[in-house]
Each structure stands twice: as structure tokens, then as C-alpha cells.
PDB file of C-alpha atoms in Angstrom:
ATOM      1  CA  MET A   1      -3.938  -8.562  21.428  1.00 57.00           C
ATOM      2  CA  THR A   2      -1.203 -10.779  19.984  1.00 72.00           C
ATOM      3  CA  ALA A   3       0.088 -10.403  16.443  1.00 77.00           C
ATOM      4  CA  PRO A   4      -1.142 -13.103  14.058  1.00 80.00           C
ATOM      5  CA  GLN A   5       1.192 -15.984  13.241  1.00 81.00           C
ATOM      6  CA  LEU A   6       2.991 -15.552   9.954  1.00 76.00           C
ATOM      7  CA  SER A   7       2.200 -19.160   9.025  1.00 80.00           C
ATOM      8  CA  ALA A   8      -1.521 -18.422   9.356  1.00 86.00           C
ATOM      9  CA  LEU A   9      -1.467 -15.807   6.578  1.00 91.00           C
ATOM     10  CA  THR A  10      -1.812 -16.133   2.817  1.00 94.00           C
ATOM     11  CA  VAL A  11      -1.243 -13.431   0.199  1.00 96.00           C
ATOM     12  CA  GLY A  12      -4.596 -11.888  -0.665  1.00 96.00           C
ATOM     13  CA  ASP A  13      -6.181 -12.469   2.780  1.00 95.00           C
ATOM     14  CA  VAL A  14      -8.223  -9.562   4.099  1.00 97.00           C
ATOM     15  CA  VAL A  15      -6.808  -9.173   7.616  1.00 96.00           C
ATOM     16  CA  ALA A  16      -8.652  -6.071   8.792  1.00 96.00           C
ATOM     17  CA  GLU A  17     -11.476  -3.745   7.786  1.00 97.00           C
ATOM     18  CA  ALA A  18     -12.795  -0.574   9.373  1.00 98.00           C
ATOM     19  CA  GLU A  19     -14.801   2.577   8.718  1.00 98.00           C
ATOM     20  CA  PHE A  20     -14.066   5.969  10.227  1.00 98.00           C
ATOM     21  CA  LEU A  21     -16.521   8.869  10.398  1.00 98.00           C
ATOM     22  CA  LEU A  22     -14.660  12.157  10.060  1.00 98.00           C
ATOM     23  CA  THR A  23     -16.512  15.274  11.181  1.00 98.00           C
ATOM     24  CA  ARG A  24     -15.353  18.883  11.234  1.00 98.00           C
ATOM     25  CA  ASP A  25     -14.590  18.272  14.917  1.00 98.00           C
ATOM     26  CA  SER A  26     -12.170  15.511  13.878  1.00 98.00           C
ATOM     27  CA  LEU A  27     -10.338  17.980  11.644  1.00 98.00           C
ATOM     28  CA  VAL A  28     -10.040  20.604  14.365  1.00 98.00           C
ATOM     29  CA  ARG A  29      -8.809  17.931  16.775  1.00 98.00           C
ATOM     30  CA  TYR A  30      -6.172  16.752  14.270  1.00 98.00           C
ATOM     31  CA  ALA A  31      -5.103  20.339  13.537  1.00 97.00           C
ATOM     32  CA  GLY A  32      -4.414  20.883  17.232  1.00 97.00           C
ATOM     33  CA  ALA A  33      -2.697  17.538  17.764  1.00 98.00           C
ATOM     34  CA  SER A  34      -0.466  17.800  14.695  1.00 96.00           C
ATOM     35  CA  GLY A  35       0.113  21.552  14.546  1.00 93.00           C
ATOM     36  CA  ASP A  36      -1.142  21.721  10.941  1.00 92.00           C
ATOM     37  CA  PHE A  37      -3.403  24.763  11.019  1.00 92.00           C
ATOM     38  CA  ASN A  38      -3.859  25.224   7.272  1.00 91.00           C
ATOM     39  CA  PRO A  39      -7.343  26.831   7.132  1.00 92.00           C
ATOM     40  CA  ILE A  40      -8.458  24.727   4.140  1.00 92.00           C
ATOM     41  CA  HIS A  41      -9.054  22.048   6.779  1.00 95.00           C
ATOM     42  CA  TYR A  42     -11.618  24.024   8.794  1.00 95.00           C
ATOM     43  CA  ARG A  43     -12.795  27.150   6.900  1.00 95.00           C
ATOM     44  CA  ASP A  44     -15.295  26.866   4.033  1.00 95.00           C
ATOM     45  CA  ASP A  45     -14.569  30.397   2.816  1.00 95.00           C
ATOM     46  CA  VAL A  46     -10.828  29.753   2.502  1.00 92.00           C
ATOM     47  CA  ALA A  47     -11.421  26.368   0.822  1.00 92.00           C
ATOM     48  CA  ALA A  48     -13.738  28.056  -1.713  1.00 93.00           C
ATOM     49  CA  GLN A  49     -11.241  30.875  -2.323  1.00 92.00           C
ATOM     50  CA  VAL A  50      -8.550  28.436  -3.437  1.00 86.00           C
ATOM     51  CA  GLY A  51     -11.001  26.567  -5.674  1.00 88.00           C
ATOM     52  CA  LEU A  52     -11.669  23.506  -3.523  1.00 90.00           C
ATOM     53  CA  PRO A  53     -15.107  21.846  -3.524  1.00 93.00           C
ATOM     54  CA  GLY A  54     -15.184  22.025   0.289  1.00 95.00           C
ATOM     55  CA  VAL A  55     -13.187  21.680   3.477  1.00 97.00           C
ATOM     56  CA  LEU A  56     -10.741  18.779   3.147  1.00 96.00           C
ATOM     57  CA  ALA A  57      -9.435  16.323   5.702  1.00 97.00           C
ATOM     58  CA  HIS A  58      -5.678  16.607   6.275  1.00 97.00           C
ATOM     59  CA  GLY A  59      -3.977  13.994   4.085  1.00 97.00           C
ATOM     60  CA  MET A  60      -1.904  13.062   7.122  1.00 98.00           C
ATOM     61  CA  LEU A  61      -5.094  12.445   9.122  1.00 98.00           C
ATOM     62  CA  THR A  62      -6.313  10.002   6.474  1.00 98.00           C
ATOM     63  CA  MET A  63      -2.865   8.369   6.451  1.00 98.00           C
ATOM     64  CA  GLY A  64      -2.860   8.264  10.252  1.00 98.00           C
ATOM     65  CA  LEU A  65      -6.219   6.576  10.667  1.00 98.00           C
ATOM     66  CA  ALA A  66      -5.814   4.197   7.717  1.00 98.00           C
ATOM     67  CA  VAL A  67      -3.027   2.281   9.486  1.00 98.00           C
ATOM     68  CA  GLN A  68      -5.002   1.808  12.702  1.00 98.00           C
ATOM     69  CA  PRO A  69      -6.793  -1.425  11.720  1.00 98.00           C
ATOM     70  CA  VAL A  70      -3.330  -2.901  11.069  1.00 97.00           C
ATOM     71  CA  VAL A  71      -1.955  -1.583  14.388  1.00 97.00           C
ATOM     72  CA  ASP A  72      -4.952  -3.146  16.183  1.00 96.00           C
ATOM     73  CA  LEU A  73      -4.307  -6.436  14.419  1.00 95.00           C
ATOM     74  CA  LEU A  74      -0.629  -6.368  15.467  1.00 95.00           C
ATOM     75  CA  GLY A  75      -1.392  -5.193  19.000  1.00 95.00           C
ATOM     76  CA  ASP A  76       1.801  -3.109  18.950  1.00 96.00           C
ATOM     77  CA  ALA A  77       2.526  -0.064  16.739  1.00 97.00           C
ATOM     78  CA  GLY A  78       6.220  -0.919  17.152  1.00 97.00           C
ATOM     79  CA  ARG A  79       5.718  -3.797  14.712  1.00 97.00           C
ATOM     80  CA  VAL A  80       5.176  -1.277  11.910  1.00 98.00           C
ATOM     81  CA  LEU A  81       8.556  -1.040  10.150  1.00 97.00           C
ATOM     82  CA  ASP A  82       7.599   1.059   7.140  1.00 98.00           C
ATOM     83  CA  TYR A  83       4.443   2.876   6.056  1.00 98.00           C
ATOM     84  CA  GLN A  84       3.957   4.785   2.833  1.00 98.00           C
ATOM     85  CA  VAL A  85       1.091   6.348   0.908  1.00 98.00           C
ATOM     86  CA  ARG A  86       0.441   8.534  -2.100  1.00 98.00           C
ATOM     87  CA  PHE A  87      -2.241  11.196  -1.728  1.00 97.00           C
ATOM     88  CA  THR A  88      -4.411  10.753  -4.805  1.00 97.00           C
ATOM     89  CA  ARG A  89      -7.827  12.273  -3.975  1.00 96.00           C
ATOM     90  CA  PRO A  90      -9.088  14.628  -1.294  1.00 95.00           C
ATOM     91  CA  VAL A  91     -11.632  13.653   1.378  1.00 98.00           C
ATOM     92  CA  ILE A  92     -14.270  16.389   1.476  1.00 97.00           C
ATOM     93  CA  VAL A  93     -15.836  16.707   4.915  1.00 98.00           C
ATOM     94  CA  ASP A  94     -19.452  17.902   4.889  1.00 97.00           C
ATOM     95  CA  PRO A  95     -20.214  20.351   7.742  1.00 96.00           C
ATOM     96  CA  THR A  96     -23.226  18.340   8.957  1.00 96.00           C
ATOM     97  CA  ASP A  97     -22.799  14.789   7.652  1.00 97.00           C
ATOM     98  CA  GLY A  98     -18.998  14.524   7.801  1.00 98.00           C
ATOM     99  CA  ALA A  99     -17.234  11.948   5.626  1.00 98.00           C
ATOM    100  CA  THR A 100     -16.889   8.203   6.014  1.00 98.00           C
ATOM    101  CA  VAL A 101     -13.496   6.724   5.105  1.00 98.00           C
ATOM    102  CA  ALA A 102     -13.349   2.961   4.597  1.00 98.00           C
ATOM    103  CA  VAL A 103     -10.181   0.894   4.997  1.00 98.00           C
ATOM    104  CA  VAL A 104      -9.559  -2.671   3.803  1.00 98.00           C
ATOM    105  CA  ALA A 105      -6.205  -4.253   4.702  1.00 98.00           C
ATOM    106  CA  LYS A 106      -4.972  -7.195   2.630  1.00 98.00           C
ATOM    107  CA  VAL A 107      -1.789  -9.272   2.720  1.00 97.00           C
ATOM    108  CA  GLY A 108       0.288  -8.105  -0.253  1.00 97.00           C
ATOM    109  CA  ARG A 109       3.490 -10.071   0.320  1.00 96.00           C
ATOM    110  CA  LEU A 110       5.004 -12.446   2.876  1.00 95.00           C
ATOM    111  CA  ASP A 111       8.648 -13.059   3.771  1.00 90.00           C
ATOM    112  CA  GLU A 112      10.625 -14.784   6.561  1.00 86.00           C
ATOM    113  CA  ALA A 113      10.010 -12.146   9.200  1.00 83.00           C
ATOM    114  CA  GLY A 114       6.876 -10.320   8.255  1.00 91.00           C
ATOM    115  CA  ALA A 115       4.452  -9.084   5.698  1.00 95.00           C
ATOM    116  CA  ARG A 116       3.519  -6.200   3.498  1.00 97.00           C
ATOM    117  CA  ILE A 117      -0.074  -5.209   4.131  1.00 97.00           C
ATOM    118  CA  ASP A 118      -1.728  -3.271   1.323  1.00 98.00           C
ATOM    119  CA  LEU A 119      -4.444  -0.809   2.261  1.00 98.00           C
ATOM    120  CA  THR A 120      -7.395   0.163   0.104  1.00 98.00           C
ATOM    121  CA  VAL A 121      -8.716   3.449   1.436  1.00 98.00           C
ATOM    122  CA  THR A 122     -11.906   4.845  -0.065  1.00 98.00           C
ATOM    123  CA  PHE A 123     -14.306   7.758   0.314  1.00 98.00           C
ATOM    124  CA  GLN A 124     -17.646   7.660  -1.518  1.00 96.00           C
ATOM    125  CA  GLY A 125     -16.394   4.646  -3.464  1.00 95.00           C
ATOM    126  CA  ASP A 126     -13.217   6.322  -4.773  1.00 97.00           C
ATOM    127  CA  THR A 127      -9.681   5.439  -3.681  1.00 98.00           C
ATOM    128  CA  VAL A 128      -8.084   8.358  -1.821  1.00 98.00           C
ATOM    129  CA  LEU A 129      -4.651   6.869  -1.057  1.00 98.00           C
ATOM    130  CA  GLY A 130      -2.495   5.164  -3.666  1.00 95.00           C
ATOM    131  CA  LYS A 131       0.286   2.647  -3.010  1.00 97.00           C
ATOM    132  CA  ALA A 132      -0.708   2.526   0.658  1.00 98.00           C
ATOM    133  CA  GLN A 133       1.612  -0.142   2.051  1.00 98.00           C
ATOM    134  CA  VAL A 134       2.540  -1.144   5.583  1.00 98.00           C
ATOM    135  CA  VAL A 135       5.552  -3.377   6.173  1.00 97.00           C
ATOM    136  CA  VAL A 136       5.145  -5.221   9.474  1.00 97.00           C
ATOM    137  CA  ARG A 137       7.192  -7.555  11.638  1.00 94.00           C
ATOM    138  CA  LEU A 138       5.241 -10.621  12.725  1.00 89.00           C
ATOM    139  CA  ASP A 139       7.646 -13.160  14.191  1.00 74.00           C
ATOM    140  CA  GLY A 140      10.125 -12.452  16.978  1.00 62.00           C
TER     141      GLY A 140
ATOM    142  CA  MET B   1       8.982  31.945  -8.807  1.00 59.00           C
ATOM    143  CA  SER B   2      10.195  28.434  -9.548  1.00 79.00           C
ATOM    144  CA  VAL B   3      11.913  25.767  -7.507  1.00 88.00           C
ATOM    145  CA  ASN B   4      15.693  26.041  -7.477  1.00 89.00           C
ATOM    146  CA  PRO B   5      17.052  22.868  -9.170  1.00 88.00           C
ATOM    147  CA  GLU B   6      20.298  23.235  -7.210  1.00 89.00           C
ATOM    148  CA  LEU B   7      18.367  22.320  -4.059  1.00 91.00           C
ATOM    149  CA  GLN B   8      19.016  18.657  -4.789  1.00 93.00           C
ATOM    150  CA  GLY B   9      21.527  17.289  -2.285  1.00 95.00           C
ATOM    151  CA  ARG B  10      21.208  20.215   0.118  1.00 94.00           C
ATOM    152  CA  SER B  11      21.068  19.441   3.853  1.00 96.00           C
ATOM    153  CA  PHE B  12      19.834  21.695   6.621  1.00 96.00           C
ATOM    154  CA  PRO B  13      21.092  21.996  10.214  1.00 96.00           C
ATOM    155  CA  PRO B  14      19.519  19.700  12.851  1.00 97.00           C
ATOM    156  CA  THR B  15      16.227  20.990  14.261  1.00 97.00           C
ATOM    157  CA  ALA B  16      16.020  22.038  17.911  1.00 97.00           C
ATOM    158  CA  PRO B  17      15.381  19.010  20.177  1.00 98.00           C
ATOM    159  CA  TYR B  18      11.695  18.028  20.374  1.00 98.00           C
ATOM    160  CA  LEU B  19      10.740  16.425  23.694  1.00 98.00           C
ATOM    161  CA  VAL B  20       7.938  13.908  23.176  1.00 98.00           C
ATOM    162  CA  GLY B  21       5.382  14.322  25.963  1.00 98.00           C
ATOM    163  CA  ARG B  22       3.076  11.568  27.206  1.00 98.00           C
ATOM    164  CA  GLU B  23      -0.015  13.759  26.905  1.00 98.00           C
ATOM    165  CA  LYS B  24       1.003  14.820  23.379  1.00 98.00           C
ATOM    166  CA  VAL B  25       1.210  11.166  22.359  1.00 98.00           C
ATOM    167  CA  ARG B  26      -2.252  10.547  23.843  1.00 98.00           C
ATOM    168  CA  GLU B  27      -3.657  13.676  22.163  1.00 98.00           C
ATOM    169  CA  PHE B  28      -2.214  12.664  18.779  1.00 98.00           C
ATOM    170  CA  ALA B  29      -3.451   9.082  19.224  1.00 98.00           C
ATOM    171  CA  ARG B  30      -7.005  10.317  19.895  1.00 98.00           C
ATOM    172  CA  ALA B  31      -6.819  12.536  16.798  1.00 98.00           C
ATOM    173  CA  VAL B  32      -5.926   9.604  14.481  1.00 98.00           C
ATOM    174  CA  PHE B  33      -8.448   7.183  16.060  1.00 98.00           C
ATOM    175  CA  ALA B  34      -5.619   5.130  17.601  1.00 98.00           C
ATOM    176  CA  THR B  35      -7.148   3.152  20.459  1.00 97.00           C
ATOM    177  CA  SER B  36      -4.387   0.610  21.192  1.00 97.00           C
ATOM    178  CA  PRO B  37      -3.611   0.704  24.956  1.00 98.00           C
ATOM    179  CA  LEU B  38       0.106   1.110  24.173  1.00 98.00           C
ATOM    180  CA  HIS B  39      -0.610   4.691  23.043  1.00 98.00           C
ATOM    181  CA  HIS B  40      -2.500   5.628  26.194  1.00 98.00           C
ATOM    182  CA  ASP B  41      -1.505   3.454  29.152  1.00 98.00           C
ATOM    183  CA  PRO B  42       2.128   3.558  30.390  1.00 98.00           C
ATOM    184  CA  ASP B  43       1.666   0.210  32.196  1.00 98.00           C
ATOM    185  CA  ALA B  44       0.503  -1.494  28.991  1.00 98.00           C
ATOM    186  CA  ALA B  45       3.450   0.041  27.113  1.00 98.00           C
ATOM    187  CA  GLU B  46       5.873  -1.138  29.806  1.00 98.00           C
ATOM    188  CA  ALA B  47       4.429  -4.656  29.696  1.00 97.00           C
ATOM    189  CA  ALA B  48       5.189  -4.651  25.946  1.00 96.00           C
ATOM    190  CA  GLY B  49       8.793  -3.626  26.634  1.00 97.00           C
ATOM    191  CA  TYR B  50       8.634   0.158  26.121  1.00 98.00           C
ATOM    192  CA  PRO B  51       9.735   2.791  28.645  1.00 98.00           C
ATOM    193  CA  ASP B  52       6.531   4.856  28.170  1.00 98.00           C
ATOM    194  CA  VAL B  53       3.534   5.243  25.845  1.00 98.00           C
ATOM    195  CA  VAL B  54       4.230   4.514  22.164  1.00 98.00           C
ATOM    196  CA  ALA B  55       3.421   7.131  19.513  1.00 98.00           C
ATOM    197  CA  PRO B  56       1.246   6.141  16.517  1.00 98.00           C
ATOM    198  CA  PRO B  57       3.352   5.597  13.354  1.00 98.00           C
ATOM    199  CA  THR B  58       2.442   8.919  11.755  1.00 98.00           C
ATOM    200  CA  PHE B  59       3.371  10.969  14.863  1.00 98.00           C
ATOM    201  CA  ALA B  60       6.809  11.374  13.278  1.00 98.00           C
ATOM    202  CA  VAL B  61       5.223  14.007  11.026  1.00 97.00           C
ATOM    203  CA  VAL B  62       5.205  16.450  13.952  1.00 97.00           C
ATOM    204  CA  VAL B  63       9.013  16.390  14.118  1.00 97.00           C
ATOM    205  CA  GLN B  64       9.368  16.223  10.342  1.00 97.00           C
ATOM    206  CA  GLU B  65       7.311  19.428   9.995  1.00 95.00           C
ATOM    207  CA  HIS B  66       9.944  21.380  11.926  1.00 94.00           C
ATOM    208  CA  ALA B  67      12.580  20.177   9.459  1.00 96.00           C
ATOM    209  CA  LEU B  68      10.448  20.899   6.377  1.00 94.00           C
ATOM    210  CA  ALA B  69       9.723  24.397   7.689  1.00 93.00           C
ATOM    211  CA  GLN B  70      13.425  25.214   7.195  1.00 93.00           C
ATOM    212  CA  LEU B  71      13.169  24.285   3.517  1.00 93.00           C
ATOM    213  CA  LEU B  72       9.915  26.174   2.930  1.00 91.00           C
ATOM    214  CA  ALA B  73      11.238  29.281   4.679  1.00 91.00           C
ATOM    215  CA  ASP B  74      14.470  29.353   2.651  1.00 90.00           C
ATOM    216  CA  PRO B  75      14.038  32.133   0.055  1.00 88.00           C
ATOM    217  CA  ASP B  76      16.736  30.505  -2.069  1.00 89.00           C
ATOM    218  CA  ALA B  77      14.636  27.327  -2.390  1.00 90.00           C
ATOM    219  CA  GLY B  78      12.003  29.155  -4.425  1.00 87.00           C
ATOM    220  CA  ILE B  79       9.081  27.166  -3.018  1.00 88.00           C
ATOM    221  CA  ASP B  80       5.789  29.084  -2.918  1.00 84.00           C
ATOM    222  CA  PHE B  81       3.987  27.455   0.014  1.00 79.00           C
ATOM    223  CA  SER B  82       0.540  28.460  -1.288  1.00 78.00           C
ATOM    224  CA  ARG B  83       1.189  26.204  -4.310  1.00 83.00           C
ATOM    225  CA  VAL B  84       2.433  23.195  -2.366  1.00 87.00           C
ATOM    226  CA  VAL B  85       0.437  19.949  -2.346  1.00 88.00           C
ATOM    227  CA  HIS B  86       1.532  16.900  -0.359  1.00 92.00           C
ATOM    228  CA  GLY B  87       2.205  14.146  -2.919  1.00 95.00           C
ATOM    229  CA  ASP B  88       3.708  11.170  -1.092  1.00 97.00           C
ATOM    230  CA  GLN B  89       4.655  10.325   2.452  1.00 98.00           C
ATOM    231  CA  ARG B  90       6.703   7.512   3.923  1.00 98.00           C
ATOM    232  CA  PHE B  91       8.023   6.551   7.350  1.00 98.00           C
ATOM    233  CA  SER B  92      10.811   3.970   7.768  1.00 98.00           C
ATOM    234  CA  PHE B  93      11.383   2.960  11.374  1.00 98.00           C
ATOM    235  CA  THR B  94      14.344   1.646  13.313  1.00 98.00           C
ATOM    236  CA  ARG B  95      12.115   1.776  16.388  1.00 98.00           C
ATOM    237  CA  PRO B  96       8.842   3.487  17.333  1.00 98.00           C
ATOM    238  CA  ILE B  97       8.822   6.927  18.973  1.00 98.00           C
ATOM    239  CA  VAL B  98       8.011   6.770  22.697  1.00 98.00           C
ATOM    240  CA  ALA B  99       7.192   9.468  25.255  1.00 98.00           C
ATOM    241  CA  GLY B 100      10.384  10.850  26.774  1.00 98.00           C
ATOM    242  CA  ASP B 101      12.298  10.773  23.497  1.00 98.00           C
ATOM    243  CA  GLU B 102      14.214  13.922  22.654  1.00 98.00           C
ATOM    244  CA  LEU B 103      14.255  14.013  18.871  1.00 98.00           C
ATOM    245  CA  THR B 104      16.111  16.062  16.284  1.00 98.00           C
ATOM    246  CA  ALA B 105      15.663  15.912  12.525  1.00 98.00           C
ATOM    247  CA  VAL B 106      18.126  16.564   9.730  1.00 98.00           C
ATOM    248  CA  LEU B 107      16.534  17.348   6.387  1.00 98.00           C
ATOM    249  CA  THR B 108      18.168  16.536   3.055  1.00 97.00           C
ATOM    250  CA  VAL B 109      16.621  17.269  -0.325  1.00 97.00           C
ATOM    251  CA  THR B 110      17.099  14.057  -2.300  1.00 97.00           C
ATOM    252  CA  SER B 111      15.416  14.966  -5.566  1.00 96.00           C
ATOM    253  CA  VAL B 112      14.032  17.925  -7.521  1.00 95.00           C
ATOM    254  CA  LYS B 113      12.120  17.102 -10.686  1.00 94.00           C
ATOM    255  CA  THR B 114      10.047  19.131 -13.097  1.00 90.00           C
ATOM    256  CA  LEU B 115       7.044  17.511 -14.694  1.00 85.00           C
ATOM    257  CA  GLY B 116       4.725  19.418 -17.012  1.00 85.00           C
ATOM    258  CA  GLY B 117       5.167  22.779 -15.297  1.00 86.00           C
ATOM    259  CA  HIS B 118       5.003  21.312 -11.795  1.00 91.00           C
ATOM    260  CA  SER B 119       7.990  20.659  -9.573  1.00 93.00           C
ATOM    261  CA  MET B 120       8.346  17.647  -7.321  1.00 94.00           C
ATOM    262  CA  VAL B 121      10.634  18.049  -4.346  1.00 95.00           C
ATOM    263  CA  THR B 122      11.518  14.962  -2.303  1.00 97.00           C
ATOM    264  CA  ALA B 123      13.186  15.360   1.080  1.00 97.00           C
ATOM    265  CA  ASP B 124      14.296  12.906   3.793  1.00 98.00           C
ATOM    266  CA  ALA B 125      14.083  13.930   7.435  1.00 98.00           C
ATOM    267  CA  LEU B 126      16.368  11.672   9.487  1.00 98.00           C
ATOM    268  CA  VAL B 127      15.017  11.661  13.010  1.00 98.00           C
ATOM    269  CA  ALA B 128      17.426  10.646  15.771  1.00 98.00           C
ATOM    270  CA  ASP B 129      17.172  10.420  19.565  1.00 98.00           C
ATOM    271  CA  ALA B 130      19.279  12.219  22.199  1.00 98.00           C
ATOM    272  CA  GLY B 131      21.957   9.528  21.881  1.00 98.00           C
ATOM    273  CA  GLY B 132      22.209  10.191  18.152  1.00 97.00           C
ATOM    274  CA  GLU B 133      20.621   6.822  17.288  1.00 98.00           C
ATOM    275  CA  HIS B 134      18.332   6.648  14.264  1.00 98.00           C
ATOM    276  CA  VAL B 135      14.624   6.384  15.099  1.00 98.00           C
ATOM    277  CA  VAL B 136      12.754   7.019  11.846  1.00 98.00           C
ATOM    278  CA  THR B 137      13.267   8.499   8.414  1.00 98.00           C
ATOM    279  CA  ALA B 138      10.312  10.549   7.191  1.00 98.00           C
ATOM    280  CA  THR B 139      10.253  11.105   3.441  1.00 98.00           C
ATOM    281  CA  SER B 140       7.914  13.577   1.772  1.00 97.00           C
ATOM    282  CA  THR B 141       7.352  14.467  -1.817  1.00 97.00           C
ATOM    283  CA  LEU B 142       5.913  17.941  -2.213  1.00 94.00           C
ATOM    284  CA  VAL B 143       4.313  18.918  -5.494  1.00 93.00           C
ATOM    285  CA  VAL B 144       4.735  22.606  -6.250  1.00 90.00           C
ATOM    286  CA  ARG B 145       2.140  23.620  -8.832  1.00 84.00           C
ATOM    287  CA  GLY B 146       3.411  25.821 -11.643  1.00 81.00           C
ATOM    288  CA  ASP B 147       1.884  29.125 -12.745  1.00 67.00           C
ATOM    289  CA  GLU B 148      -1.492  28.613 -14.398  1.00 56.00           C
TER     290      GLU B 148
END
């Protein structure tokens, strides 16, 4: 896949959308891959003990998957120059039904070499990441 | 226990070199639903101009964690890990991480703030390759909840 032409984009365009189903298996897989073995991400008893409504997805897992629609659009993760998020709400992962995280990527700003893509990341209709911005290189 | 305000400006020694393995990149990519061939197929990565498979943007957290562990383990820092919540995260790249990279991170605490009983600690982890060239800066803000 080739990155879109800068000239083809307008601020406000939705450039990518995706939904991700997180299950408890996804959390265990991310724990192993990342080395983050905090038990609030896989043990209901520990989550309850610290006053959480359930087992939570790792914030870094949500951050990690939320950028993927943009990476797919670019065709090359190396075009991501800067990526930031604020963790505003937890994603609670039901043991049987999991949790669906929705991502909408919109052009927030354009300049000579690239764009800032703003991500809206939601779970059950609520935003879970604030100020989720990806600065990407498009030309050259 | 409260966060030591004198932490601001403190730097820690470089972490031990972390060798980025091809299978680790693939494993991490699968875990974050990253399906781009550049993460999985060395030939596709080479065709795009990389020496080996390219790590997803947030892979840098794996190296950053080793640097943050130094801060959390420092008794003088006064950070109670059981009260830590991840507030913000940012990655600023000079280039993407690729398999074969040998990375070290140097952590510097850039800011310590107190806000309504909570402390906010911001730290930069400067990640460099074996040649000492900058690869990515990973910045985290940790919120340390105060006593309730």
C-alpha cells in the first residue's frame, strides 16, 4: 500500500476507521509480548481488590492498536514521526464478550511534509484516549 | 510516602543494551493487531528500505520500561508503584525501530508536579542505537495517587 498524496487530503477528512475486538486472550497475549504482567489485566479477583469494575485492557494495548488504521493507510510504520495519547478512561474487558474498541482517524492539520491525524478512540460510546494525535510524513 | 520533588532534572545511567529480535517484533505486532507486512516479512521490509522487520510504533515501550524501572525502584524517588496510573504517553521518532537494533535508554525526570494531593511525574527516555544515534524519545507522565 502506498501512502496517500498530501494534495489529496483536506482537514477534517476521515481517512481510516476500524473496530477491534479485545478478549481476555488479547490481554494475555499483550502481557507476554510487552512484558507488562500487572495482574489487573488478567485477574478478576485482583481487579476487584483494587476497586476496579473489572479486568482492564493495558492502556498501551489500546494505544498500540489505535494507531494501526493509520499505519495501514501509510503502508509503512516508519512514516509515523510522533504519536501521543492521554489515557482518560479504562477499557473493561468482559470475560465472555470481550470489549470492542472503535477508532476513527481524521486529518487534524496539514503542512508541507505531512499531516497530523487525530484519533477518536471509543469503548461503549465513551472516549478512552484523549489528545490522541499521530504526526505522519506523507511526501518524500 | 510522597514523591520527592527534587527528582526533577535527575538522570539515570543508560539501561543495558536491548537486542531487538525479529520474532519479538512479530510477537509484539500480533499483540497490537499490526498486520502490515513490514512488521512480519523481512523481504517486504527490505523492499521498503529497512534492514529487517520494522517494529510497530509503540514497541518502544518495551525498552522504555527498563528505564522507568530504575526510577520506580529508587527508594529516594518516593514513588509507590501500587498507586501509579499511566497518564500520558508519547513517542517522538528519528527513525523506526527495526529487528537487529541494539538499544539503550537514558531516563531523565523532566517534571514533578503536585495537583490536589496527586503527583504527576514526567520522564523522557532517550532511546539510542549501538552507534549512539537517537532512535526515539519515549515520554511518560505517571500519576501517583495521594493517600485517600
